[in-house]
Amino acid sequence: MFKLYSYFRSSASFRVRIALALKGLPYETVPVHLLRDGGQQFSDDYRALNPDALVPTLLDGDHALVQSMAIVEYLDETHPQPPLLPGNALDRAHVRGLAQSIACDIHPLNNLRVLKYLKHKLGVSDDAKDAWYRHWVEQGFASLETTLTRGGKAGRFCFGDTPTLADICLVPQVFNAQRFQVDLQAYPTIARIFDACMEEPAFQQAAPKAQPDAE
Ligand SMILES: N[C@@H](CCC(=O)N[C@@H](CS)C(=O)NCC(=O)O)C(=O)O
């Protein structure tokens, strides 16, 4: 069985949890508390698995897989049903583009270690740190909203009527945005797709509050 090193609130872990749930793959959760003990991701044992000291890590047998996007694509290649990417190259590029707008251009700027650096090393106030957070989410969501509304590719979900890698990235980012009081009214398509995703059992099972380490 897979082992997923995960933190309930981690959006990158959430992506992998959604993919596992969509594919109906059983796994054991190994909680890594990102704040407790100075951050359990920095322990020697965890760093031996994941030198980046970031969650998630997926153990498949003896193989420790890192980086949520690589893990999701690995799961998709090894367990093709239901597919998380479309069948033709142009559509795949579109879906990966949506996903990477979130995973590469929004999420890394707002990661815990970045926020900690702003606060503790650069002396930024909590208000300024939260403004930083919202700025990058709002800028990213504005362009994502535009991409989702043109070209007629979005359906019930980001691409068509079944969840893809794009939805897997979108939903955790919306959860994070809500924690930082980002107003979703400006992004009606994102809000609509988020609601559609959250009607799906796989997204519900993967949500932070459903995790064994939820607080
Ligand atoms: N690109 C990585 C990002 C992983 C990541 O940033 N994980 C966050 C939680 S969402 C983390 O472990 N943060 C710990 C820290 O910043 O110290 C991935 O997609 O797996």
CSV table of C-alpha atoms and ligand atoms in Angstrom, one decimal:
chain,number,residue,atom,x,y,z
A,1,MET,CA,0.0,0.0,0.0
A,2,PHE,CA,1.2,3.6,-0.7
A,3,LYS,CA,2.3,5.7,2.3
A,4,LEU,CA,1.6,9.4,2.0
A,5,TYR,CA,3.6,11.8,4.1
A,6,SER,CA,1.2,14.7,4.4
A,7,TYR,CA,0.0,17.6,6.5
A,8,PHE,CA,-3.7,18.1,6.6
A,9,ARG,CA,-3.5,21.8,5.6
A,10,SER,CA,-0.8,21.4,2.9
A,11,SER,CA,-2.2,22.2,-0.5
A,12,ALA,CA,0.5,20.2,-2.3
A,13,SER,CA,-0.4,17.1,-0.1
A,14,PHE,CA,-4.1,17.8,-0.8
A,15,ARG,CA,-3.4,17.5,-4.6
A,16,VAL,CA,-2.0,14.0,-4.1
A,17,ARG,CA,-4.8,13.0,-1.8
A,18,ILE,CA,-7.4,14.1,-4.4
A,19,ALA,CA,-5.6,12.0,-7.1
A,20,LEU,CA,-5.4,9.0,-4.9
A,21,ALA,CA,-9.1,9.3,-4.0
A,22,LEU,CA,-10.2,9.8,-7.7
A,23,LYS,CA,-8.4,6.7,-8.6
A,24,GLY,CA,-9.7,4.8,-5.6
A,25,LEU,CA,-6.1,3.9,-4.4
A,26,PRO,CA,-5.8,3.0,-0.7
A,27,TYR,CA,-2.9,4.6,1.2
A,28,GLU,CA,-1.7,5.1,4.7
A,29,THR,CA,-1.3,8.7,5.9
A,30,VAL,CA,2.0,9.5,7.8
A,31,PRO,CA,1.4,12.9,9.3
A,32,VAL,CA,4.2,15.5,9.1
A,33,HIS,CA,3.3,18.5,11.3
A,34,LEU,CA,4.8,21.5,9.6
A,35,LEU,CA,4.7,23.7,12.8
A,36,ARG,CA,5.2,21.2,15.7
A,37,ASP,CA,8.7,20.5,17.0
A,38,GLY,CA,10.1,23.4,14.9
A,39,GLY,CA,8.6,21.7,11.8
A,40,GLN,CA,8.7,17.9,11.5
A,41,GLN,CA,9.6,18.3,7.8
A,42,PHE,CA,13.1,19.3,9.0
A,43,SER,CA,13.8,16.1,10.9
A,44,ASP,CA,16.7,13.9,9.7
A,45,ASP,CA,14.4,11.0,9.0
A,46,TYR,CA,12.1,13.1,6.8
A,47,ARG,CA,14.9,14.8,5.0
A,48,ALA,CA,16.3,11.4,4.2
A,49,LEU,CA,13.1,10.8,2.2
A,50,ASN,CA,12.6,14.3,0.9
A,51,PRO,CA,15.7,16.6,0.9
A,52,ASP,CA,13.5,19.6,0.1
A,53,ALA,CA,11.9,19.2,3.5
A,54,LEU,CA,8.5,19.8,2.0
A,55,VAL,CA,5.4,17.6,2.0
A,56,PRO,CA,4.1,15.6,0.3
A,57,THR,CA,6.3,12.5,-0.2
A,58,LEU,CA,4.7,9.3,-1.6
A,59,LEU,CA,6.3,6.0,-0.8
A,60,ASP,CA,5.6,3.3,-3.4
A,61,GLY,CA,7.4,0.3,-2.0
A,62,ASP,CA,11.0,1.4,-1.5
A,63,HIS,CA,10.6,4.4,-3.8
A,64,ALA,CA,10.2,7.8,-2.3
A,65,LEU,CA,8.5,10.1,-4.8
A,66,VAL,CA,8.6,13.9,-4.2
A,67,GLN,CA,6.9,16.9,-5.9
A,68,SER,CA,3.1,16.7,-6.0
A,69,MET,CA,2.8,17.3,-9.7
A,70,ALA,CA,5.3,14.5,-10.5
A,71,ILE,CA,3.5,12.3,-8.0
A,72,VAL,CA,0.1,12.9,-9.6
A,73,GLU,CA,1.4,12.3,-13.1
A,74,TYR,CA,3.1,9.1,-11.8
A,75,LEU,CA,-0.2,7.9,-10.3
A,76,ASP,CA,-2.0,8.8,-13.6
A,77,GLU,CA,0.6,6.8,-15.7
A,78,THR,CA,0.5,3.8,-13.4
A,79,HIS,CA,-3.2,3.8,-12.7
A,80,PRO,CA,-4.7,5.3,-15.9
A,81,GLN,CA,-8.4,5.1,-14.9
A,82,PRO,CA,-10.0,7.6,-14.6
A,83,PRO,CA,-7.5,9.7,-16.6
A,84,LEU,CA,-6.4,13.0,-15.1
A,85,LEU,CA,-5.2,14.5,-18.4
A,86,PRO,CA,-7.0,14.8,-21.7
A,87,GLY,CA,-6.4,12.5,-24.7
A,88,ASN,CA,-4.8,14.9,-27.1
A,89,ALA,CA,-1.6,16.9,-26.8
A,90,LEU,CA,-3.1,20.4,-27.2
A,91,ASP,CA,-5.7,19.8,-24.5
A,92,ARG,CA,-3.1,18.2,-22.2
A,93,ALA,CA,-1.0,21.4,-22.6
A,94,HIS,CA,-4.0,23.5,-21.8
A,95,VAL,CA,-4.7,21.5,-18.6
A,96,ARG,CA,-1.1,21.5,-17.6
A,97,GLY,CA,-1.0,25.2,-18.2
A,98,LEU,CA,-3.9,25.8,-15.8
A,99,ALA,CA,-2.4,23.5,-13.2
A,100,GLN,CA,1.1,25.1,-13.5
A,101,SER,CA,-0.3,28.6,-13.2
A,102,ILE,CA,-1.3,27.6,-9.7
A,103,ALA,CA,1.5,25.1,-8.8
A,104,CYS,CA,4.4,27.2,-10.2
A,105,ASP,CA,3.2,30.8,-10.1
A,106,ILE,CA,0.9,31.2,-7.1
A,107,HIS,CA,1.6,28.5,-4.6
A,108,PRO,CA,5.4,28.8,-4.2
A,109,LEU,CA,5.2,32.5,-3.4
A,110,ASN,CA,2.8,31.8,-0.5
A,111,ASN,CA,4.4,28.7,0.9
A,112,LEU,CA,5.0,28.5,4.7
A,113,ARG,CA,8.8,28.9,4.4
A,114,VAL,CA,8.3,32.1,2.3
A,115,LEU,CA,5.9,33.6,4.7
A,116,LYS,CA,8.2,32.7,7.7
A,117,TYR,CA,11.1,34.4,5.9
A,118,LEU,CA,9.1,37.5,5.3
A,119,LYS,CA,8.0,37.7,8.9
A,120,HIS,CA,11.1,36.5,10.8
A,121,LYS,CA,14.0,37.5,8.6
A,122,LEU,CA,12.7,40.6,6.9
A,123,GLY,CA,10.6,41.8,9.8
A,124,VAL,CA,7.4,42.2,7.7
A,125,SER,CA,4.2,42.8,9.8
A,126,ASP,CA,1.4,40.2,9.8
A,127,ASP,CA,-0.8,42.7,7.9
A,128,ALA,CA,1.9,43.1,5.2
A,129,LYS,CA,2.5,39.4,5.0
A,130,ASP,CA,-1.2,38.7,4.5
A,131,ALA,CA,-1.4,41.5,1.9
A,132,TRP,CA,1.5,39.7,0.1
A,133,TYR,CA,-0.4,36.5,0.2
A,134,ARG,CA,-3.6,37.9,-1.1
A,135,HIS,CA,-1.8,39.9,-3.8
A,136,TRP,CA,-0.3,36.8,-5.5
A,137,VAL,CA,-3.5,34.8,-5.2
A,138,GLU,CA,-5.6,37.6,-6.6
A,139,GLN,CA,-3.2,38.2,-9.5
A,140,GLY,CA,-3.1,34.5,-10.2
A,141,PHE,CA,-6.8,33.9,-9.9
A,142,ALA,CA,-7.6,36.9,-12.2
A,143,SER,CA,-5.6,35.4,-15.0
A,144,LEU,CA,-6.9,31.9,-14.3
A,145,GLU,CA,-10.5,33.2,-14.4
A,146,THR,CA,-9.7,34.7,-17.9
A,147,THR,CA,-8.2,31.5,-19.2
A,148,LEU,CA,-11.1,29.4,-17.8
A,149,THR,CA,-13.8,31.6,-19.4
A,150,ARG,CA,-12.4,31.8,-22.9
A,151,GLY,CA,-12.1,29.1,-25.5
A,152,GLY,CA,-15.1,27.1,-24.4
A,153,LYS,CA,-12.9,24.4,-22.8
A,154,ALA,CA,-14.2,24.6,-19.3
A,155,GLY,CA,-17.3,22.6,-18.5
A,156,ARG,CA,-18.5,21.5,-15.1
A,157,PHE,CA,-14.8,21.4,-14.2
A,158,CYS,CA,-11.7,23.3,-15.4
A,159,PHE,CA,-11.6,21.1,-18.6
A,160,GLY,CA,-14.8,19.4,-19.7
A,161,ASP,CA,-17.0,17.5,-17.3
A,162,THR,CA,-14.6,15.3,-15.5
A,163,PRO,CA,-11.9,16.3,-13.0
A,164,THR,CA,-8.4,16.8,-14.3
A,165,LEU,CA,-5.0,17.9,-12.9
A,166,ALA,CA,-6.2,21.5,-13.2
A,167,ASP,CA,-9.0,20.9,-10.7
A,168,ILE,CA,-6.6,19.0,-8.5
A,169,CYS,CA,-4.5,22.1,-8.2
A,170,LEU,CA,-7.4,24.6,-8.1
A,171,VAL,CA,-9.3,23.2,-5.2
A,172,PRO,CA,-6.5,23.3,-2.6
A,173,GLN,CA,-5.5,26.8,-3.7
A,174,VAL,CA,-9.1,28.0,-3.1
A,175,PHE,CA,-9.1,26.4,0.3
A,176,ASN,CA,-5.9,28.4,1.1
A,177,ALA,CA,-7.3,31.6,-0.4
A,178,GLN,CA,-10.4,31.3,1.8
A,179,ARG,CA,-8.2,30.9,4.9
A,180,PHE,CA,-6.6,34.2,4.0
A,181,GLN,CA,-10.0,35.9,3.3
A,182,VAL,CA,-9.5,36.3,-0.4
A,183,ASP,CA,-12.9,37.3,-1.8
A,184,LEU,CA,-13.9,34.8,-4.5
A,185,GLN,CA,-16.8,36.9,-5.8
A,186,ALA,CA,-14.4,38.4,-8.3
A,187,TYR,CA,-13.8,34.9,-9.8
A,188,PRO,CA,-17.2,33.4,-10.6
A,189,THR,CA,-15.9,30.6,-12.8
A,190,ILE,CA,-13.3,29.6,-10.2
A,191,ALA,CA,-16.0,29.7,-7.5
A,192,ARG,CA,-18.4,27.6,-9.6
A,193,ILE,CA,-15.9,25.0,-10.5
A,194,PHE,CA,-14.7,24.8,-6.8
A,195,ASP,CA,-18.3,24.2,-5.7
A,196,ALA,CA,-18.7,21.4,-8.4
A,197,CYS,CA,-15.5,19.7,-7.3
A,198,MET,CA,-16.6,19.8,-3.6
A,199,GLU,CA,-19.7,17.9,-4.5
A,200,GLU,CA,-17.5,15.0,-5.5
A,201,PRO,CA,-16.7,12.4,-2.8
A,202,ALA,CA,-13.0,12.2,-3.8
A,203,PHE,CA,-12.5,15.9,-3.2
A,204,GLN,CA,-14.5,15.6,0.1
A,205,GLN,CA,-12.3,12.7,1.3
A,206,ALA,CA,-9.2,14.5,0.5
A,207,ALA,CA,-10.2,17.8,2.2
A,208,PRO,CA,-8.2,19.0,5.2
A,209,LYS,CA,-10.9,18.4,7.8
A,210,ALA,CA,-11.3,14.7,6.7
A,211,GLN,CA,-7.6,13.9,7.4
A,212,PRO,CA,-6.5,11.8,10.4
A,213,ASP,CA,-4.2,14.7,11.5
A,214,ALA,CA,-6.8,17.4,11.2
A,215,GLU,CA,-7.0,19.8,14.1
B,1,LIG,N1,6.5,22.0,-5.3
B,1,LIG,C1,6.3,21.2,-4.1
B,1,LIG,C2,5.8,22.2,-3.0
B,1,LIG,C3,5.6,21.4,-1.7
B,1,LIG,C4,5.3,22.4,-0.6
B,1,LIG,O1,5.6,23.6,-0.8
B,1,LIG,N2,4.8,21.9,0.5
B,1,LIG,C5,4.5,22.8,1.6
B,1,LIG,C6,3.1,22.5,2.1
B,1,LIG,S1,1.9,22.9,0.9
B,1,LIG,C7,5.5,22.5,2.7
B,1,LIG,O2,5.9,21.4,3.0
B,1,LIG,N3,5.9,23.6,3.4
B,1,LIG,C8,6.8,23.4,4.5
B,1,LIG,C9,7.7,24.7,4.7
B,1,LIG,O3,7.5,25.6,4.0
B,1,LIG,O4,8.6,24.6,5.5
B,1,LIG,C10,5.2,20.2,-4.4
B,1,LIG,O5,4.4,20.4,-5.3
B,1,LIG,O6,5.2,19.1,-3.8
